[in-house]
């Protein structure tokens, strides 16, 4: 549906290009944002930092899950050891307690996973946003300097075919690399 809307907007733009020609020349370019992102200085480091942070988040969750599992296992082991000497009422009470613990475990597991997803998303945003801001700044400067009316993104799947002469990917990458600060010998934070 999104692709259809994009193509419909492009068709409308082309259809109105005749009337626009009298006012201005329509200049269009495109780029491959995936290639730009892969080649942008700092992007690989941000991805590596995100993976490291994600591992730390997962390790914290794993530790909490393991603690909860051990508590349940201990309760089950104690119940099994005392089961023969318990009254029916005490046995039922203990089984209900264990069932409640298991239900709490499932609920806590869902909450931990939701928190981890939120935390990971926020961290990825923190790491990627400065890079995206730089990319958008370079693309906008290139659009302004080159007099482009539109710049499409091949990665979005909206362009079905295009003249390679309109491809701005390498110019965006060149500018991003030119403005990148020199790499520090000690590496990134």
PDB file of C-alpha atoms in Angstrom:
ATOM      1  CA  UNK A   1       0.000   0.000   0.000  1.00  0.00           C
ATOM      2  CA  UNK A   2       2.853   2.385   0.881  1.00  0.00           C
ATOM      3  CA  UNK A   3       4.576   1.565  -2.404  1.00  0.00           C
ATOM      4  CA  UNK A   4       1.350   2.274  -4.308  1.00  0.00           C
ATOM      5  CA  UNK A   5       0.940   5.628  -2.536  1.00  0.00           C
ATOM      6  CA  UNK A   6       4.551   6.537  -3.338  1.00  0.00           C
ATOM      7  CA  UNK A   7       4.127   5.541  -6.977  1.00  0.00           C
ATOM      8  CA  UNK A   8       0.845   7.440  -7.185  1.00  0.00           C
ATOM      9  CA  UNK A   9       2.529  10.556  -5.785  1.00  0.00           C
ATOM     10  CA  UNK A  10       5.368  10.131  -8.277  1.00  0.00           C
ATOM     11  CA  UNK A  11       2.881   9.730 -11.148  1.00  0.00           C
ATOM     12  CA  UNK A  12       1.080  12.888 -10.038  1.00  0.00           C
ATOM     13  CA  UNK A  13       4.407  14.700  -9.887  1.00  0.00           C
ATOM     14  CA  UNK A  14       5.331  13.575 -13.401  1.00  0.00           C
ATOM     15  CA  UNK A  15       1.866  14.480 -14.692  1.00  0.00           C
ATOM     16  CA  UNK A  16       2.138  17.977 -13.309  1.00  0.00           C
ATOM     17  CA  UNK A  17       5.740  18.368 -14.460  1.00  0.00           C
ATOM     18  CA  UNK A  18       4.553  19.970 -17.694  1.00  0.00           C
ATOM     19  CA  UNK A  19       2.973  22.843 -15.800  1.00  0.00           C
ATOM     20  CA  UNK A  20       5.926  23.028 -13.440  1.00  0.00           C
ATOM     21  CA  UNK A  21       8.377  23.322 -16.329  1.00  0.00           C
ATOM     22  CA  UNK A  22       7.117  26.777 -17.053  1.00  0.00           C
ATOM     23  CA  UNK A  23       7.912  27.742 -13.466  1.00  0.00           C
ATOM     24  CA  UNK A  24      11.094  25.758 -12.741  1.00  0.00           C
ATOM     25  CA  UNK A  25      13.162  22.804 -13.878  1.00  0.00           C
ATOM     26  CA  UNK A  26      12.386  19.640 -11.957  1.00  0.00           C
ATOM     27  CA  UNK A  27      15.622  17.974 -10.871  1.00  0.00           C
ATOM     28  CA  UNK A  28      15.429  14.543  -9.266  1.00  0.00           C
ATOM     29  CA  UNK A  29      18.091  12.380  -7.644  1.00  0.00           C
ATOM     30  CA  UNK A  30      18.214   9.249  -5.577  1.00  0.00           C
ATOM     31  CA  UNK A  31      20.444   7.475  -3.104  1.00  0.00           C
ATOM     32  CA  UNK A  32      20.734   4.129  -1.379  1.00  0.00           C
ATOM     33  CA  UNK A  33      20.398   4.921   2.329  1.00  0.00           C
ATOM     34  CA  UNK A  34      21.519   1.404   3.255  1.00  0.00           C
ATOM     35  CA  UNK A  35      24.843   1.934   1.477  1.00  0.00           C
ATOM     36  CA  UNK A  36      25.159   5.418   2.952  1.00  0.00           C
ATOM     37  CA  UNK A  37      24.563   4.098   6.472  1.00  0.00           C
ATOM     38  CA  UNK A  38      27.080   1.272   6.001  1.00  0.00           C
ATOM     39  CA  UNK A  39      29.751   3.716   4.833  1.00  0.00           C
ATOM     40  CA  UNK A  40      29.059   6.570   7.238  1.00  0.00           C
ATOM     41  CA  UNK A  41      31.920   7.126   9.678  1.00  0.00           C
ATOM     42  CA  UNK A  42      30.851   6.106  13.151  1.00  0.00           C
ATOM     43  CA  UNK A  43      27.984   3.869  12.030  1.00  0.00           C
ATOM     44  CA  UNK A  44      29.881   0.596  12.513  1.00  0.00           C
ATOM     45  CA  UNK A  45      31.093   1.766  15.913  1.00  0.00           C
ATOM     46  CA  UNK A  46      27.542   2.715  16.921  1.00  0.00           C
ATOM     47  CA  UNK A  47      26.302  -0.712  15.818  1.00  0.00           C
ATOM     48  CA  UNK A  48      29.092  -2.443  17.779  1.00  0.00           C
ATOM     49  CA  UNK A  49      28.271  -0.354  20.867  1.00  0.00           C
ATOM     50  CA  UNK A  50      24.591  -1.212  20.482  1.00  0.00           C
ATOM     51  CA  UNK A  51      25.383  -4.936  20.282  1.00  0.00           C
ATOM     52  CA  UNK A  52      27.552  -4.654  23.405  1.00  0.00           C
ATOM     53  CA  UNK A  53      24.806  -2.797  25.268  1.00  0.00           C
ATOM     54  CA  UNK A  54      22.250  -5.347  24.084  1.00  0.00           C
ATOM     55  CA  UNK A  55      24.387  -8.164  25.496  1.00  0.00           C
ATOM     56  CA  UNK A  56      24.535  -6.375  28.858  1.00  0.00           C
ATOM     57  CA  UNK A  57      20.760  -5.931  28.893  1.00  0.00           C
ATOM     58  CA  UNK A  58      20.306  -9.613  28.027  1.00  0.00           C
ATOM     59  CA  UNK A  59      22.770 -10.670  30.751  1.00  0.00           C
ATOM     60  CA  UNK A  60      20.786  -8.699  33.339  1.00  0.00           C
ATOM     61  CA  UNK A  61      17.541 -10.315  32.225  1.00  0.00           C
ATOM     62  CA  UNK A  62      19.120 -13.764  32.223  1.00  0.00           C
ATOM     63  CA  UNK A  63      20.338 -13.253  35.809  1.00  0.00           C
ATOM     64  CA  UNK A  64      16.871 -12.189  36.983  1.00  0.00           C
ATOM     65  CA  UNK A  65      15.212 -15.073  35.146  1.00  0.00           C
ATOM     66  CA  UNK A  66      17.669 -17.565  36.621  1.00  0.00           C
ATOM     67  CA  UNK A  67      16.969 -16.278  40.136  1.00  0.00           C
ATOM     68  CA  UNK A  68      13.225 -16.647  39.640  1.00  0.00           C
ATOM     69  CA  UNK A  69      13.633 -20.139  38.166  1.00  0.00           C
ATOM     70  CA  UNK A  70      15.791 -21.209  41.131  1.00  0.00           C
ATOM     71  CA  UNK A  71      13.144 -19.944  43.572  1.00  0.00           C
ATOM     72  CA  UNK A  72      10.475 -21.998  41.814  1.00  0.00           C
ATOM     73  CA  UNK A  73      12.715 -25.078  41.643  1.00  0.00           C
ATOM     74  CA  UNK A  74      13.510 -24.745  45.361  1.00  0.00           C
ATOM     75  CA  UNK A  75       9.811 -24.495  46.215  1.00  0.00           C
ATOM     76  CA  UNK A  76       9.043 -27.586  44.090  1.00  0.00           C
ATOM     77  CA  UNK A  77      11.916 -29.551  45.637  1.00  0.00           C
ATOM     78  CA  UNK A  78      10.795 -28.641  49.168  1.00  0.00           C
ATOM     79  CA  UNK A  79       7.216 -29.567  48.311  1.00  0.00           C
ATOM     80  CA  UNK A  80       8.270 -32.948  46.903  1.00  0.00           C
ATOM     81  CA  UNK A  81      10.379 -33.675  49.984  1.00  0.00           C
ATOM     82  CA  UNK A  82       7.556 -32.786  52.394  1.00  0.00           C
ATOM     83  CA  UNK A  83       4.639 -34.006  50.314  1.00  0.00           C
ATOM     84  CA  UNK A  84       4.324 -37.395  52.007  1.00  0.00           C
ATOM     85  CA  UNK A  85       4.009 -35.884  55.473  1.00  0.00           C
ATOM     86  CA  UNK A  86       1.575 -33.082  54.511  1.00  0.00           C
ATOM     87  CA  UNK A  87      -2.167 -33.087  54.987  1.00  0.00           C
ATOM     88  CA  UNK A  88      -4.346 -32.804  51.913  1.00  0.00           C
ATOM     89  CA  UNK A  89      -5.148 -29.192  52.767  1.00  0.00           C
ATOM     90  CA  UNK A  90      -1.460 -28.304  53.247  1.00  0.00           C
ATOM     91  CA  UNK A  91      -0.585 -30.105  49.991  1.00  0.00           C
ATOM     92  CA  UNK A  92      -3.251 -28.154  48.102  1.00  0.00           C
ATOM     93  CA  UNK A  93      -2.077 -24.911  49.683  1.00  0.00           C
ATOM     94  CA  UNK A  94       1.541 -25.561  48.669  1.00  0.00           C
ATOM     95  CA  UNK A  95       0.520 -26.541  45.107  1.00  0.00           C
ATOM     96  CA  UNK A  96      -1.458 -23.306  44.796  1.00  0.00           C
ATOM     97  CA  UNK A  97       1.563 -21.339  46.035  1.00  0.00           C
ATOM     98  CA  UNK A  98       3.795 -23.007  43.440  1.00  0.00           C
ATOM     99  CA  UNK A  99       1.231 -22.380  40.688  1.00  0.00           C
ATOM    100  CA  UNK A 100       1.034 -18.726  41.744  1.00  0.00           C
ATOM    101  CA  UNK A 101       4.844 -18.486  41.692  1.00  0.00           C
ATOM    102  CA  UNK A 102       4.889 -19.910  38.158  1.00  0.00           C
ATOM    103  CA  UNK A 103       2.238 -17.434  37.034  1.00  0.00           C
ATOM    104  CA  UNK A 104       4.207 -14.560  38.606  1.00  0.00           C
ATOM    105  CA  UNK A 105       7.318 -15.851  36.841  1.00  0.00           C
ATOM    106  CA  UNK A 106       5.559 -15.783  33.452  1.00  0.00           C
ATOM    107  CA  UNK A 107       4.234 -12.281  34.095  1.00  0.00           C
ATOM    108  CA  UNK A 108       7.640 -11.042  35.265  1.00  0.00           C
ATOM    109  CA  UNK A 109       9.279 -12.628  32.211  1.00  0.00           C
ATOM    110  CA  UNK A 110       6.903 -10.758  29.903  1.00  0.00           C
ATOM    111  CA  UNK A 111       7.568  -7.496  31.748  1.00  0.00           C
ATOM    112  CA  UNK A 112      11.336  -8.005  31.619  1.00  0.00           C
ATOM    113  CA  UNK A 113      11.206  -8.683  27.880  1.00  0.00           C
ATOM    114  CA  UNK A 114       9.056  -5.600  27.288  1.00  0.00           C
ATOM    115  CA  UNK A 115      11.429  -3.468  29.366  1.00  0.00           C
ATOM    116  CA  UNK A 116      14.417  -4.887  27.492  1.00  0.00           C
ATOM    117  CA  UNK A 117      12.843  -4.063  24.131  1.00  0.00           C
ATOM    118  CA  UNK A 118      12.096  -0.522  25.270  1.00  0.00           C
ATOM    119  CA  UNK A 119      15.578  -0.078  26.712  1.00  0.00           C
ATOM    120  CA  UNK A 120      17.210  -1.473  23.564  1.00  0.00           C
ATOM    121  CA  UNK A 121      15.096   0.759  21.324  1.00  0.00           C
ATOM    122  CA  UNK A 122      15.975   3.838  23.348  1.00  0.00           C
ATOM    123  CA  UNK A 123      19.671   2.968  23.311  1.00  0.00           C
ATOM    124  CA  UNK A 124      19.653   2.347  19.572  1.00  0.00           C
ATOM    125  CA  UNK A 125      17.938   5.704  19.065  1.00  0.00           C
ATOM    126  CA  UNK A 126      20.607   7.417  21.201  1.00  0.00           C
ATOM    127  CA  UNK A 127      23.386   5.868  19.150  1.00  0.00           C
ATOM    128  CA  UNK A 128      21.841   6.212  15.685  1.00  0.00           C
ATOM    129  CA  UNK A 129      20.188   9.640  15.916  1.00  0.00           C
ATOM    130  CA  UNK A 130      23.423  11.681  15.681  1.00  0.00           C
ATOM    131  CA  UNK A 131      24.453   9.652  12.630  1.00  0.00           C
ATOM    132  CA  UNK A 132      21.051  10.109  10.993  1.00  0.00           C
ATOM    133  CA  UNK A 133      21.193  13.834  11.723  1.00  0.00           C
ATOM    134  CA  UNK A 134      24.560  14.059   9.942  1.00  0.00           C
ATOM    135  CA  UNK A 135      23.257  12.069   6.972  1.00  0.00           C
ATOM    136  CA  UNK A 136      20.117  14.206   6.708  1.00  0.00           C
ATOM    137  CA  UNK A 137      22.201  17.362   6.930  1.00  0.00           C
ATOM    138  CA  UNK A 138      24.488  16.224   4.089  1.00  0.00           C
ATOM    139  CA  UNK A 139      21.554  15.118   1.924  1.00  0.00           C
ATOM    140  CA  UNK A 140      19.738  18.394   2.515  1.00  0.00           C
ATOM    141  CA  UNK A 141      22.883  20.408   1.712  1.00  0.00           C
ATOM    142  CA  UNK A 142      23.375  18.375  -1.462  1.00  0.00           C
ATOM    143  CA  UNK A 143      19.722  18.909  -2.407  1.00  0.00           C
ATOM    144  CA  UNK A 144      20.043  22.659  -1.907  1.00  0.00           C
ATOM    145  CA  UNK A 145      23.424  23.009  -3.638  1.00  0.00           C
ATOM    146  CA  UNK A 146      22.412  20.819  -6.567  1.00  0.00           C
ATOM    147  CA  UNK A 147      18.988  22.388  -6.977  1.00  0.00           C
ATOM    148  CA  UNK A 148      17.233  19.038  -6.574  1.00  0.00           C
ATOM    149  CA  UNK A 149      13.470  19.131  -6.237  1.00  0.00           C
ATOM    150  CA  UNK A 150      13.327  15.554  -4.950  1.00  0.00           C
ATOM    151  CA  UNK A 151      15.752  12.937  -3.718  1.00  0.00           C
ATOM    152  CA  UNK A 152      14.390   9.402  -3.468  1.00  0.00           C
ATOM    153  CA  UNK A 153      15.709   6.529  -1.384  1.00  0.00           C
ATOM    154  CA  UNK A 154      16.283   3.241  -3.214  1.00  0.00           C
ATOM    155  CA  UNK A 155      16.233   1.348   0.090  1.00  0.00           C
ATOM    156  CA  UNK A 156      12.617   2.399   0.609  1.00  0.00           C
ATOM    157  CA  UNK A 157      11.690   0.480  -2.543  1.00  0.00           C
ATOM    158  CA  UNK A 158       9.918   3.423  -4.148  1.00  0.00           C
ATOM    159  CA  UNK A 159      12.120   3.685  -7.252  1.00  0.00           C
ATOM    160  CA  UNK A 160      11.615   0.908  -9.783  1.00  0.00           C
ATOM    161  CA  UNK A 161      14.183   2.080 -12.327  1.00  0.00           C
ATOM    162  CA  UNK A 162      16.440   5.107 -12.570  1.00  0.00           C
ATOM    163  CA  UNK A 163      19.268   6.587 -14.553  1.00  0.00           C
ATOM    164  CA  UNK A 164      22.552   5.840 -12.739  1.00  0.00           C
ATOM    165  CA  UNK A 165      23.644   9.411 -13.428  1.00  0.00           C
ATOM    166  CA  UNK A 166      21.026  10.542 -10.891  1.00  0.00           C
ATOM    167  CA  UNK A 167      22.533   8.373  -8.125  1.00  0.00           C
ATOM    168  CA  UNK A 168      23.824  10.607  -5.329  1.00  0.00           C
ATOM    169  CA  UNK A 169      24.899   7.804  -2.976  1.00  0.00           C
ATOM    170  CA  UNK A 170      28.639   8.095  -3.554  1.00  0.00           C
ATOM    171  CA  UNK A 171      28.561  11.889  -3.199  1.00  0.00           C
ATOM    172  CA  UNK A 172      26.700  11.655   0.127  1.00  0.00           C
ATOM    173  CA  UNK A 173      29.195   9.054   1.375  1.00  0.00           C
ATOM    174  CA  UNK A 174      32.136  11.174   0.191  1.00  0.00           C
ATOM    175  CA  UNK A 175      30.826  14.226   2.043  1.00  0.00           C
ATOM    176  CA  UNK A 176      30.101  12.266   5.223  1.00  0.00           C
ATOM    177  CA  UNK A 177      33.588  10.795   5.204  1.00  0.00           C
ATOM    178  CA  UNK A 178      35.141  14.195   4.515  1.00  0.00           C
ATOM    179  CA  UNK A 179      33.433  15.780   7.505  1.00  0.00           C
ATOM    180  CA  UNK A 180      34.170  12.887   9.882  1.00  0.00           C
ATOM    181  CA  UNK A 181      36.604  13.645  12.675  1.00  0.00           C
ATOM    182  CA  UNK A 182      39.821  11.625  12.539  1.00  0.00           C
ATOM    183  CA  UNK A 183      39.654   8.306  14.356  1.00  0.00           C
ATOM    184  CA  UNK A 184      41.199   8.405  17.802  1.00  0.00           C
ATOM    185  CA  UNK A 185      43.976   5.856  18.465  1.00  0.00           C
ATOM    186  CA  UNK A 186      42.208   4.647  21.625  1.00  0.00           C
ATOM    187  CA  UNK A 187      38.974   3.855  19.790  1.00  0.00           C
ATOM    188  CA  UNK A 188      35.437   4.959  20.531  1.00  0.00           C
ATOM    189  CA  UNK A 189      33.930   5.112  24.011  1.00  0.00           C
TER     190      UNK A 189
END
